[in-house]
Short mmCIF file of C-alpha atoms in Angstrom, two decimals:
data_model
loop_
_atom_site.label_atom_id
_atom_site.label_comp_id
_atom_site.label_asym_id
_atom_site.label_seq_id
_atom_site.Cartn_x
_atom_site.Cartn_y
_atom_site.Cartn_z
CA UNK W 1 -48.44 -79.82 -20.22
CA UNK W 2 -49.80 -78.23 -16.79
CA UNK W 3 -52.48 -76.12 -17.16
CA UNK W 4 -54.35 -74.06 -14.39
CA UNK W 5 -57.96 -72.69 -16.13
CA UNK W 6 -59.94 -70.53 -14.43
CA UNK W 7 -63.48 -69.60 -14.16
CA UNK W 8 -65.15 -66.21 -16.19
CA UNK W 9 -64.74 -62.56 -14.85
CA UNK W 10 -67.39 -61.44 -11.86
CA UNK W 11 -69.58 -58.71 -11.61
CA UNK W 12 -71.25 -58.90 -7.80
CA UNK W 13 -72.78 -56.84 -5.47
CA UNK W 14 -71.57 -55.67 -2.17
CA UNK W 15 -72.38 -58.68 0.74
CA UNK W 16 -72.74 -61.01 -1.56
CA UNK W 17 -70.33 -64.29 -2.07
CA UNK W 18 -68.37 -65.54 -5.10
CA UNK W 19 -67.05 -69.23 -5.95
CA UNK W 20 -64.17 -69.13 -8.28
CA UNK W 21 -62.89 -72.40 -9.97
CA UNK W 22 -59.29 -73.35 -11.21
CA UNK W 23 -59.59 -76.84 -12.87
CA UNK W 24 -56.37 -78.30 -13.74
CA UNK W 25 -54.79 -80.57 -16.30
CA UNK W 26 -51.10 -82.09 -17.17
CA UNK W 27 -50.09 -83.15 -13.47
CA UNK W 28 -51.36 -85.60 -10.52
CA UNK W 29 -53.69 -83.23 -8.85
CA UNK W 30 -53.36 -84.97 -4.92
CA UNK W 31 -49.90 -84.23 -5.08
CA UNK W 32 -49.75 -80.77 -4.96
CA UNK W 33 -50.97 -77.75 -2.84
CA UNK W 34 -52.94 -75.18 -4.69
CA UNK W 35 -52.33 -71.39 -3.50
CA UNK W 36 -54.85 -68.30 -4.45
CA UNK W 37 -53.58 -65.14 -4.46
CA UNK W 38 -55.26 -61.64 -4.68
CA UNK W 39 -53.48 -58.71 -6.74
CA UNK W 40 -55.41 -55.47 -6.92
CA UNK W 41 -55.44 -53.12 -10.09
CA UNK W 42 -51.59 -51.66 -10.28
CA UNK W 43 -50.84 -53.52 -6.60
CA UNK W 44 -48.73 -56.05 -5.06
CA UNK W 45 -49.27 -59.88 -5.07
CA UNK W 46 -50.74 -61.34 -1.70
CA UNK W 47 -50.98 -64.69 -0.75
CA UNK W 48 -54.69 -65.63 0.54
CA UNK W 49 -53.89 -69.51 1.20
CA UNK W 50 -53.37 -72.95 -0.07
CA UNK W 51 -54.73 -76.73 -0.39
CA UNK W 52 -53.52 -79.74 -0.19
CA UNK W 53 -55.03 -81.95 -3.32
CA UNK W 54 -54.59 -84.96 -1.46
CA UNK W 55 -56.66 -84.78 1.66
CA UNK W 56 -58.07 -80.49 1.33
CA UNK W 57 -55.63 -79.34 3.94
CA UNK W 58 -55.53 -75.74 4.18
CA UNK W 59 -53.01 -73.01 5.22
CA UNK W 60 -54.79 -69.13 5.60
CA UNK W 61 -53.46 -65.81 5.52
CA UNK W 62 -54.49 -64.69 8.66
CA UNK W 63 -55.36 -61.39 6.84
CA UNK W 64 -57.66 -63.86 4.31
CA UNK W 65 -59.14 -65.71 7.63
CA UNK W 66 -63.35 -65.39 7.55
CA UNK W 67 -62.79 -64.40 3.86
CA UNK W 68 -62.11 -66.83 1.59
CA UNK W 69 -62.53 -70.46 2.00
CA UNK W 70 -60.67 -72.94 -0.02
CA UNK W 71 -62.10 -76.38 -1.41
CA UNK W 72 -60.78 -79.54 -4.05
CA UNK W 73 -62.62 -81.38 -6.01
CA UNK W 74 -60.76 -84.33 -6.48
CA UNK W 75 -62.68 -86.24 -9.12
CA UNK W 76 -62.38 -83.12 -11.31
CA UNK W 77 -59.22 -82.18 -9.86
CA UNK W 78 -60.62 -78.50 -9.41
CA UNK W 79 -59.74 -76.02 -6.80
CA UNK W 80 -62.22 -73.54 -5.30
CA UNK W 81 -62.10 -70.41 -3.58
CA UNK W 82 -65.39 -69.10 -1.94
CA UNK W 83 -65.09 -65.42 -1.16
CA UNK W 84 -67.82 -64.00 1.55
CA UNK W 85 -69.21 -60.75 2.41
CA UNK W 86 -67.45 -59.05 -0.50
CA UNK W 87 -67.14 -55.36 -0.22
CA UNK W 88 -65.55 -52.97 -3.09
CA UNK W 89 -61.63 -53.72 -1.09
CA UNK W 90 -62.25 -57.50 -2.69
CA UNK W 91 -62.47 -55.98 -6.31
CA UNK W 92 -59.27 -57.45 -7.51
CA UNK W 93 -57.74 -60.26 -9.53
CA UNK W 94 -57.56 -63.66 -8.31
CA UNK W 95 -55.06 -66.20 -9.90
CA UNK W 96 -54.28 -69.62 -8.79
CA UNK W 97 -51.17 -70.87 -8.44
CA UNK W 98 -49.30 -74.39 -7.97
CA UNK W 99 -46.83 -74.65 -5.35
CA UNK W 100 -43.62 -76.24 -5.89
CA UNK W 101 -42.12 -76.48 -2.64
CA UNK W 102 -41.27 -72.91 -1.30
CA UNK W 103 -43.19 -71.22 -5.17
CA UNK W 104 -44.87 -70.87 -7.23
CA UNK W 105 -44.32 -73.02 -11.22
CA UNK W 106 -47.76 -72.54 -12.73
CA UNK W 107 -50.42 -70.01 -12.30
CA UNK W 108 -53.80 -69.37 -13.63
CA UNK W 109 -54.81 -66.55 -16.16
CA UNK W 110 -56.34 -65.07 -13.49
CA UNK W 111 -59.85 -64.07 -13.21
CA UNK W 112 -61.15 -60.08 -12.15
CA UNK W 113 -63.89 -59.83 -9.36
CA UNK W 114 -65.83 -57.04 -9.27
CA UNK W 115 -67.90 -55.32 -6.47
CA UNK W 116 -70.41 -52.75 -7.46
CA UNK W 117 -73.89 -52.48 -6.71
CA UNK V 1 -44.68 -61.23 8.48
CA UNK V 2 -41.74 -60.50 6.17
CA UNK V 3 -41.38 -57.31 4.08
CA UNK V 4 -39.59 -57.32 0.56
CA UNK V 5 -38.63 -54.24 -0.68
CA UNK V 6 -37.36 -53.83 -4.40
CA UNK V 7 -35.86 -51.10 -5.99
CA UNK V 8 -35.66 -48.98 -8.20
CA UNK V 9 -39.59 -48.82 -8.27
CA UNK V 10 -39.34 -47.84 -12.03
CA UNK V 11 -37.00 -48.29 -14.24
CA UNK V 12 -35.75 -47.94 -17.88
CA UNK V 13 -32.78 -49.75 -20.32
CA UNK V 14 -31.90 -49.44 -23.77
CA UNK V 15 -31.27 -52.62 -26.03
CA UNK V 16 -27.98 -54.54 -24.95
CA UNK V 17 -27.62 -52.60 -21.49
CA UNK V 18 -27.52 -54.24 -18.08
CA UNK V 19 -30.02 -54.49 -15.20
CA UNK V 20 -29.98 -55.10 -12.03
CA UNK V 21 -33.68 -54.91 -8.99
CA UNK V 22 -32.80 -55.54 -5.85
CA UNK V 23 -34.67 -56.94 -3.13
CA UNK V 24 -34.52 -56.17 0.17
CA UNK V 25 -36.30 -58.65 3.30
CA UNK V 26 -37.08 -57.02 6.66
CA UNK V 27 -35.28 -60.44 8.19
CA UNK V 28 -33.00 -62.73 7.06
CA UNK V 29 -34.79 -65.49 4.50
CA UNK V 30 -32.82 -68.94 2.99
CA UNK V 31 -34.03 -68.34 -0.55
CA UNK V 32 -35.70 -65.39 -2.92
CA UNK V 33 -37.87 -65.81 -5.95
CA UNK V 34 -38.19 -63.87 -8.98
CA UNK V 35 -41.37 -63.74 -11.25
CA UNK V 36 -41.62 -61.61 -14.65
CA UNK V 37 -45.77 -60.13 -15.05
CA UNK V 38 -46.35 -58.63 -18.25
CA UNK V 39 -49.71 -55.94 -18.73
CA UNK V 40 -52.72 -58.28 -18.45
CA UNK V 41 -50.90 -61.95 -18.22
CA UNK V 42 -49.96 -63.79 -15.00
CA UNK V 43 -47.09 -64.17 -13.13
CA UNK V 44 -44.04 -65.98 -14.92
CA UNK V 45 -41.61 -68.15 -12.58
CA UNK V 46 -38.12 -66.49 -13.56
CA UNK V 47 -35.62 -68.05 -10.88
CA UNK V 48 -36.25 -70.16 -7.99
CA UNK V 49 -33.94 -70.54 -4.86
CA UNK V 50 -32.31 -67.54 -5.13
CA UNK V 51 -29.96 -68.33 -8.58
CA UNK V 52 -31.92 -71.22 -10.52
CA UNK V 53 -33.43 -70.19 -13.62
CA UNK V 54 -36.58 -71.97 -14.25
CA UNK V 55 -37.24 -73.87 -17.29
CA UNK V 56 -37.59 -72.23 -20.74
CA UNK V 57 -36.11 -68.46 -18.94
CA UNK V 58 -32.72 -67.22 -21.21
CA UNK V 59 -29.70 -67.39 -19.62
CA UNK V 60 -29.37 -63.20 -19.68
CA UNK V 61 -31.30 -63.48 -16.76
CA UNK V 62 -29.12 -64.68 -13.16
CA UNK V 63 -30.24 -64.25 -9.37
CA UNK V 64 -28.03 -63.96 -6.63
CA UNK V 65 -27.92 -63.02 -2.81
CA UNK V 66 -28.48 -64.00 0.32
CA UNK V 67 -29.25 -63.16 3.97
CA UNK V 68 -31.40 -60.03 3.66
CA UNK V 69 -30.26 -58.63 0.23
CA UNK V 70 -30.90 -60.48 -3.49
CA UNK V 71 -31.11 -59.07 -7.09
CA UNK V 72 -31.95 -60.54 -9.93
CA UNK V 73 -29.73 -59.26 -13.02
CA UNK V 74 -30.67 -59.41 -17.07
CA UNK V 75 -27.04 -58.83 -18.79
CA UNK V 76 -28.44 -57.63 -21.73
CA UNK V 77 -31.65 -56.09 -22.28
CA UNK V 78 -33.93 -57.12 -24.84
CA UNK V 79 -37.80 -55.64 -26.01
CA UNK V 80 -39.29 -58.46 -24.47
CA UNK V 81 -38.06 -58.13 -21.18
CA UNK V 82 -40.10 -55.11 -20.19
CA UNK V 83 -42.14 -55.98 -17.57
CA UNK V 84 -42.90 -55.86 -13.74
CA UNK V 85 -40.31 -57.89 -12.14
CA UNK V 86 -41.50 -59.43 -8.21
CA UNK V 87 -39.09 -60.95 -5.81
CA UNK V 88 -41.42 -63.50 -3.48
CA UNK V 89 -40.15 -65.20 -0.09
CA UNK V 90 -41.37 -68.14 1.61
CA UNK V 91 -39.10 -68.45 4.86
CA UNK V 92 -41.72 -68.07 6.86
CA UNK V 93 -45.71 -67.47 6.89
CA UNK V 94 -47.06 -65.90 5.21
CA UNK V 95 -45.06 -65.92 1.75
CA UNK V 96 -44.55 -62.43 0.88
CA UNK V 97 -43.99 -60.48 -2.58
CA UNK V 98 -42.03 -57.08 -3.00
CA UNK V 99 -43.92 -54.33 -4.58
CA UNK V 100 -42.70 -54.70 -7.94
CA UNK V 101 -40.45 -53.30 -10.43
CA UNK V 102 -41.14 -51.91 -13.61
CA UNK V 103 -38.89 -52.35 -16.51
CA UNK V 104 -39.35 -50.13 -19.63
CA UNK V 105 -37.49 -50.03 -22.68
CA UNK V 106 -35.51 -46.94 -23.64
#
């Protein structure tokens, strides 16, 4: 069974940065991009970026670009999203999500970030 | 980048009727996607390539379209089907998501 986990909910302050983890289980890690995706409270669904688990090849939003950074983890077969400079617009839920060619098949439970001083 | 945009925003169906969300892309994409997002849970893969159902969905629900103009369609409404409904696109960069639909039971 495929399984996406995330990391705990986040409580940061403004300017700070934030490393959220999706480790995964049921499926061959390498061969499979990993999107994140951002959906604010009552908001649409945007797309941030993806990694390849193969080799870490990324793809950006260019609207994500200087704000979130995407890592693997192979030997854990664990994806990571660094999120800099966070400022109350970042306060949002994060899931991760496989990608099966052109969508999405799996996604996280999601995890809520946050931003208050 | 592409814009999707679904309507009705809101919405509201009685056990047994039919519904129908429409999605509408600012240019011409090959395929639409459809995910179900009930209050607090993630997003649910619903139908993939524009008419697939993905595995596990009931067969009341069916996708269809093409061009600039898909819908997904539940035949006959049931409790558990109210939810936000998304349409997603990924025919070019950056995939996009329509605003959402929400379905409530009558």
């Amino acid at each position: 069974e495929v399984q996406l986990q995330q990391s705990g909910a986040e409580l940061v302050k403004p300017g700070a940065s934030v490393k959220l983890s999706c480790k995964t289980s049921g499926y061959t890690f390498s061969n499979y991009y990993m999107s994140w995706l951002k959906q604010m409270p009552g908001q649409n669904i945007e797309w941030i970026g993806n990694i390849y688990g193969g080799n870490g090849g990324t793809g950006y939003n260019q609207k994500f670009k200087g704000k979130a950074t995407l890592t693997v983890d192979k030997s854990s077969s664990t994806a990571y999203m660094d999120l800099s400079s966070l400022t109350s617009e970042d306060s949002a839920v994060y899931f991760c999500a496989r990608n099966y060619g052109s969508y999405f098949d799996y996604w996280g439970q999601g995890v809520m970030v946050t931003v208050s001083s | 980048e592409i814009v999707l945009t679904q309507s009705p925003t809101t919405t509201a169906a009685s056990p047994g009727e039919k519904v129908t969300i429409t999605c509408l892309a600012s240019s011409s994409v090959s395929n639409m996607y459809w995910y179900q997002q009930k209050s607090g849970a993630s997003p649910k893969l619903l139908i993939y390539s524009t008419s697939s159902l993905a595995s596990g969905v009931p067969d009341r629900f069916s996708g269809s379209g093409s061009g600039t103009s898909y819908s997904l369609t539940i035949n006959t409404m049931e409790a558990e089907d109210a939810a936000t409904y998304y349409c997603q696109q990924w025919s070019s960069n950056p995939p996009t998501f329509g605003a959402g639909t929400k379905l409530e039971l009558k």
